[in-house]
mmCIF file of C-alpha atoms in Angstrom:
data_model
loop_
_atom_site.group_PDB
_atom_site.id
_atom_site.type_symbol
_atom_site.label_atom_id
_atom_site.label_comp_id
_atom_site.label_asym_id
_atom_site.label_seq_id
_atom_site.Cartn_x
_atom_site.Cartn_y
_atom_site.Cartn_z
ATOM 1 C CA ALA M 297 -35.932 60.777 -1.947
ATOM 2 C CA ASP M 298 -34.478 62.577 1.074
ATOM 3 C CA ILE M 299 -31.443 61.171 2.881
ATOM 4 C CA VAL M 300 -30.606 62.792 6.219
ATOM 5 C CA ILE M 301 -27.114 62.192 7.594
ATOM 6 C CA LYS M 302 -26.466 63.363 11.156
ATOM 7 C CA LEU M 303 -22.881 63.634 12.383
ATOM 8 C CA TRP M 304 -22.690 62.923 16.124
ATOM 9 C CA LYS M 305 -19.793 62.979 18.570
ATOM 10 C CA ASN M 306 -19.777 59.183 18.774
ATOM 11 C CA GLY M 307 -20.690 58.335 15.176
ATOM 12 C CA PHE M 308 -23.222 59.169 12.465
ATOM 13 C CA THR M 309 -26.752 58.109 11.541
ATOM 14 C CA VAL M 310 -28.527 57.818 8.198
ATOM 15 C CA ASN M 311 -32.253 58.589 8.310
ATOM 16 C CA ASP M 312 -32.289 57.989 12.071
ATOM 17 C CA GLU M 313 -31.222 54.361 11.709
ATOM 18 C CA GLU M 314 -28.764 52.768 14.155
ATOM 19 C CA ILE M 315 -25.576 54.753 14.758
ATOM 20 C CA ARG M 316 -22.483 53.969 12.662
ATOM 21 C CA SER M 317 -18.907 54.138 13.875
ATOM 22 C CA TYR M 318 -16.444 56.599 12.357
ATOM 23 C CA THR M 319 -13.694 53.970 12.690
ATOM 24 C CA ASP M 320 -15.351 51.415 10.393
ATOM 25 C CA VAL M 321 -13.685 51.405 6.961
ATOM 26 C CA ALA M 322 -16.974 51.068 5.054
ATOM 27 C CA ASN M 323 -18.447 53.988 6.988
ATOM 28 C CA GLN M 324 -15.357 56.097 6.290
ATOM 29 C CA GLN M 325 -15.754 55.406 2.560
ATOM 30 C CA PHE M 326 -19.444 56.315 2.800
ATOM 31 C CA LEU M 327 -18.692 59.706 4.384
ATOM 32 C CA GLU M 328 -15.792 60.394 2.027
ATOM 33 C CA SER M 329 -18.119 59.929 -0.967
ATOM 34 C CA VAL M 330 -20.613 62.349 0.587
ATOM 35 C CA ARG M 331 -17.876 64.935 1.213
ATOM 36 C CA LYS M 332 -16.862 64.714 -2.455
ATOM 37 C CA GLY M 333 -20.469 65.219 -3.546
ATOM 38 C CA GLU M 334 -20.632 61.672 -4.885
ATOM 39 C CA LEU M 335 -23.351 59.102 -4.332
ATOM 40 C CA PRO M 336 -22.131 56.324 -1.984
ATOM 41 C CA LEU M 337 -22.319 52.842 -3.480
ATOM 42 C CA GLU M 338 -24.698 51.777 -0.717
ATOM 43 C CA LEU M 339 -27.220 54.434 -1.780
ATOM 44 C CA GLN M 340 -26.775 53.585 -5.452
ATOM 45 C CA LYS M 341 -27.857 49.996 -4.755
ATOM 46 C CA VAL M 342 -31.036 51.077 -2.985
ATOM 47 C CA PHE M 343 -32.010 54.166 -4.985
ATOM 48 C CA HIS M 344 -30.496 53.382 -8.379
ATOM 49 C CA GLU M 345 -33.447 54.889 -10.282
ATOM 50 C CA GLN M 346 -34.161 57.879 -8.060
ATOM 51 C CA GLU M 347 -32.625 61.298 -7.555
ATOM 52 C CA LEU M 348 -31.582 61.896 -3.976
ATOM 53 C CA ASP M 349 -31.454 64.995 -1.809
ATOM 54 C CA VAL M 350 -28.773 64.369 0.799
ATOM 55 C CA LYS M 351 -28.869 66.636 3.836
ATOM 56 C CA VAL M 352 -26.134 66.708 6.470
ATOM 57 C CA GLU M 353 -26.597 67.924 10.047
ATOM 58 C CA ASP M 354 -23.554 68.613 12.227
ATOM 59 C CA LYS M 355 -24.322 67.466 15.777
ATOM 60 C CA LYS M 356 -20.761 66.636 16.832
ATOM 61 C CA ASP M 357 -21.243 68.490 20.108
ATOM 62 C CA LYS M 358 -23.865 65.900 21.106
ATOM 63 C CA VAL M 359 -23.691 62.189 21.878
ATOM 64 C CA TYR M 360 -26.183 59.958 20.072
ATOM 65 C CA LEU M 361 -28.435 57.910 22.351
ATOM 66 C CA THR M 362 -28.777 54.253 21.421
ATOM 67 C CA THR M 363 -32.596 54.262 21.487
ATOM 68 C CA LYS M 364 -34.015 54.711 18.018
ATOM 69 C CA PRO M 365 -35.943 58.000 17.797
ATOM 70 C CA VAL M 366 -39.271 58.417 16.048
ATOM 71 C CA PHE M 367 -38.718 59.847 12.576
ATOM 72 C CA HIS M 368 -39.144 63.591 12.189
ATOM 73 C CA PRO M 369 -39.012 65.217 8.728
ATOM 74 C CA PHE M 370 -35.838 67.231 8.187
ATOM 75 C CA SER M 371 -36.407 70.979 7.991
ATOM 76 C CA GLY M 372 -32.857 72.277 7.586
ATOM 77 C CA ARG M 373 -30.741 73.150 4.596
ATOM 78 C CA GLY M 374 -29.203 70.521 2.354
ATOM 79 C CA TYR M 375 -27.527 69.895 -0.966
ATOM 80 C CA ARG M 376 -28.039 67.569 -3.900
ATOM 81 C CA LEU M 377 -25.543 64.851 -4.728
ATOM 82 C CA GLY M 378 -24.753 64.259 -8.365
ATOM 83 C CA SER M 379 -26.315 61.179 -9.905
ATOM 84 C CA ALA M 380 -27.187 59.707 -13.261
ATOM 85 C CA THR M 381 -30.893 59.613 -12.511
ATOM 86 C CA PRO M 382 -33.338 62.017 -14.224
ATOM 87 C CA ARG M 383 -34.067 65.266 -12.418
ATOM 88 C CA ILE M 384 -37.545 65.484 -10.901
ATOM 89 C CA THR M 385 -39.234 68.699 -11.977
ATOM 90 C CA THR M 386 -41.046 71.017 -9.595
ATOM 91 C CA GLU M 387 -44.331 70.140 -11.285
ATOM 92 C CA ALA M 388 -43.731 66.445 -10.690
ATOM 93 C CA GLN M 389 -42.877 67.030 -7.046
ATOM 94 C CA ASN M 390 -46.034 69.077 -6.526
ATOM 95 C CA GLY M 391 -48.044 66.399 -8.263
ATOM 96 C CA LEU M 392 -46.684 63.736 -5.927
ATOM 97 C CA LYS M 393 -47.475 65.863 -2.881
ATOM 98 C CA ASN M 394 -51.014 66.478 -4.077
ATOM 99 C CA ALA M 395 -51.496 62.812 -4.905
ATOM 100 C CA GLU M 396 -50.347 61.863 -1.431
ATOM 101 C CA LYS M 397 -52.857 64.240 0.140
ATOM 102 C CA GLU M 398 -55.692 62.956 -2.005
ATOM 103 C CA THR M 399 -54.898 59.259 -1.551
ATOM 104 C CA ASP M 400 -56.999 57.459 1.014
ATOM 105 C CA ILE M 401 -54.514 55.648 3.226
ATOM 106 C CA PRO M 402 -55.894 52.212 4.174
ATOM 107 C CA SER M 403 -56.117 51.582 7.882
ATOM 108 C CA VAL M 404 -54.048 48.931 9.640
ATOM 109 C CA LEU M 405 -55.785 47.111 12.476
ATOM 110 C CA LEU M 406 -53.733 47.716 15.628
ATOM 111 C CA ASN M 407 -53.835 45.981 18.981
ATOM 112 C CA ASP M 408 -53.281 48.677 21.611
ATOM 113 C CA LEU M 409 -52.285 46.022 24.145
ATOM 114 C CA GLU M 410 -49.233 45.061 22.080
ATOM 115 C CA PRO M 411 -46.090 47.093 21.292
ATOM 116 C CA ILE M 412 -46.495 49.478 18.361
ATOM 117 C CA THR M 413 -43.824 50.831 16.020
ATOM 118 C CA CYS M 414 -43.769 53.382 13.205
ATOM 119 C CA ILE M 415 -42.375 52.240 9.873
ATOM 120 C CA GLN M 416 -41.440 54.541 7.018
ATOM 121 C CA ILE M 417 -42.389 53.150 3.616
ATOM 122 C CA TRP M 418 -40.836 54.690 0.517
ATOM 123 C CA LEU M 419 -42.939 53.760 -2.496
ATOM 124 C CA ALA M 420 -41.436 53.303 -5.957
ATOM 125 C CA ASP M 421 -43.467 56.258 -7.277
ATOM 126 C CA GLY M 422 -41.696 58.635 -4.879
ATOM 127 C CA ARG M 423 -44.313 58.846 -2.142
ATOM 128 C CA LYS M 424 -43.294 58.445 1.491
ATOM 129 C CA LEU M 425 -45.616 57.060 4.135
ATOM 130 C CA VAL M 426 -45.280 56.564 7.868
ATOM 131 C CA GLN M 427 -47.540 53.797 9.173
ATOM 132 C CA LYS M 428 -48.014 52.252 12.604
ATOM 133 C CA PHE M 429 -47.804 48.474 12.985
ATOM 134 C CA ASN M 430 -47.748 46.070 15.897
ATOM 135 C CA LEU M 431 -44.465 44.238 16.315
ATOM 136 C CA SER M 432 -46.487 41.054 15.784
ATOM 137 C CA HIS M 433 -47.515 42.146 12.275
ATOM 138 C CA LYS M 434 -45.759 40.151 9.572
ATOM 139 C CA ILE M 435 -43.860 41.432 6.556
ATOM 140 C CA SER M 436 -46.754 40.096 4.494
ATOM 141 C CA HIS M 437 -48.997 42.638 6.247
ATOM 142 C CA ILE M 438 -46.670 45.429 5.136
ATOM 143 C CA ARG M 439 -46.857 44.125 1.564
ATOM 144 C CA ALA M 440 -50.659 44.020 1.768
ATOM 145 C CA PHE M 441 -50.662 47.614 3.045
ATOM 146 C CA VAL M 442 -48.582 48.737 0.050
ATOM 147 C CA GLU M 443 -50.790 46.816 -2.377
ATOM 148 C CA ASN M 444 -53.920 48.412 -0.913
ATOM 149 C CA ILE M 445 -52.459 51.873 -1.452
ATOM 150 C CA GLN M 446 -51.459 51.227 -5.046
ATOM 151 C CA GLY M 447 -54.369 49.058 -6.073
ATOM 152 C CA ALA M 448 -54.183 45.863 -8.110
ATOM 153 C CA THR M 449 -51.843 47.365 -10.748
ATOM 154 C CA HIS M 450 -48.693 46.579 -8.807
ATOM 155 C CA GLY M 451 -50.066 43.529 -7.051
ATOM 156 C CA THR M 452 -47.121 41.148 -7.004
ATOM 157 C CA PHE M 453 -44.312 42.681 -9.037
ATOM 158 C CA PHE M 454 -42.241 44.320 -6.341
ATOM 159 C CA THR M 455 -39.929 43.514 -3.474
ATOM 160 C CA LEU M 456 -39.516 45.165 -0.100
ATOM 161 C CA ALA M 457 -36.120 45.937 1.383
ATOM 162 C CA THR M 458 -34.581 47.876 4.244
ATOM 163 C CA SER M 459 -32.671 50.996 3.264
ATOM 164 C CA PHE M 460 -29.606 51.042 5.514
ATOM 165 C CA PRO M 461 -28.052 48.576 5.373
ATOM 166 C CA TYR M 462 -29.734 47.141 2.283
ATOM 167 C CA ARG M 463 -31.516 43.858 2.994
ATOM 168 C CA GLU M 464 -34.288 42.268 0.929
ATOM 169 C CA LEU M 465 -37.214 41.063 3.031
ATOM 170 C CA ARG M 466 -37.647 37.695 1.367
ATOM 171 C CA ASP M 467 -39.225 35.762 4.249
ATOM 172 C CA GLU M 468 -42.594 37.475 4.601
ATOM 173 C CA THR M 469 -43.700 35.056 7.321
ATOM 174 C CA LEU M 470 -41.435 36.834 9.811
ATOM 175 C CA ASN M 471 -43.041 39.431 12.027
ATOM 176 C CA ILE M 472 -41.646 42.926 12.497
ATOM 177 C CA GLN M 473 -39.889 42.045 15.735
ATOM 178 C CA GLU M 474 -38.287 38.890 14.314
ATOM 179 C CA ALA M 475 -37.077 40.793 11.247
ATOM 180 C CA ASP M 476 -35.691 43.635 13.400
ATOM 181 C CA LEU M 477 -37.804 46.270 11.625
ATOM 182 C CA HIS M 478 -38.606 48.441 14.651
ATOM 183 C CA ASN M 479 -38.755 52.072 13.391
ATOM 184 C CA ALA M 480 -37.242 50.902 10.095
ATOM 185 C CA VAL M 481 -37.232 52.492 6.659
ATOM 186 C CA ILE M 482 -38.594 50.098 4.025
ATOM 187 C CA VAL M 483 -38.180 50.727 0.306
ATOM 188 C CA GLN M 484 -40.430 49.326 -2.418
ATOM 189 C CA ARG M 485 -38.494 48.161 -5.479
ATOM 190 C CA LEU M 486 -40.330 47.316 -8.679
ATOM 191 C CA SER M 487 -39.250 44.187 -10.513
ATOM 192 C CA LYS M 488 -38.120 44.501 -14.128
ATOM 193 C CA ILE M 489 -41.417 43.243 -15.526
ATOM 194 C CA ASP M 490 -43.389 45.703 -13.411
ATOM 195 C CA THR M 491 -41.052 48.598 -14.223
ATOM 196 C CA VAL M 492 -41.644 48.057 -17.940
ATOM 197 C CA TYR M 493 -45.409 47.979 -17.393
ATOM 198 C CA TYR M 494 -45.225 51.104 -15.243
ATOM 199 C CA GLN M 495 -43.238 53.019 -17.883
ATOM 200 C CA GLN M 496 -45.480 51.914 -20.744
ATOM 201 C CA ASN M 497 -48.571 53.186 -18.964
ATOM 202 C CA GLU M 498 -46.997 56.597 -18.401
ATOM 203 C CA HIS M 499 -47.062 57.247 -22.159
#
């Protein structure tokens, strides 16, 4: 997974989420871990079974605007933080990219008369998707979208959570606006029972 940290004059952002203050103690600890080449505890909780590529952009000559921008893939240089997770080989990465191209992405019915937002969805198998939803769509619609992509195999054995800060989306009756998921990054986490099934079928 790619983590993009942008250092602004008035704070820093992680994957274009809301800006964080340099004066906050937790944020200072986060940045200190990154400077040491260590994986911040916050990232360990979300991506405990994945290897991360953390990329840092220095934009301290610019002031971050409070409006959330639409996500744009990072194209600069970065470095890899050390972690205990297995290294993903080049062949595996290419396979994931090819699988993403070949996968038919199910369509989400949108109402053009209502506000629309783009949500990044990071699947447990490493794929990343960006999908448009109305703010009136519920979290259950996001789950259904993920299930349609993966088929019946992973039907119910996963949870959805925001990436930064980490927050499990337990109440799936809430809509995107109520859950404050505008332009959010959502991570799919397999439950233990599904992880075992997933690993067994890889052999």
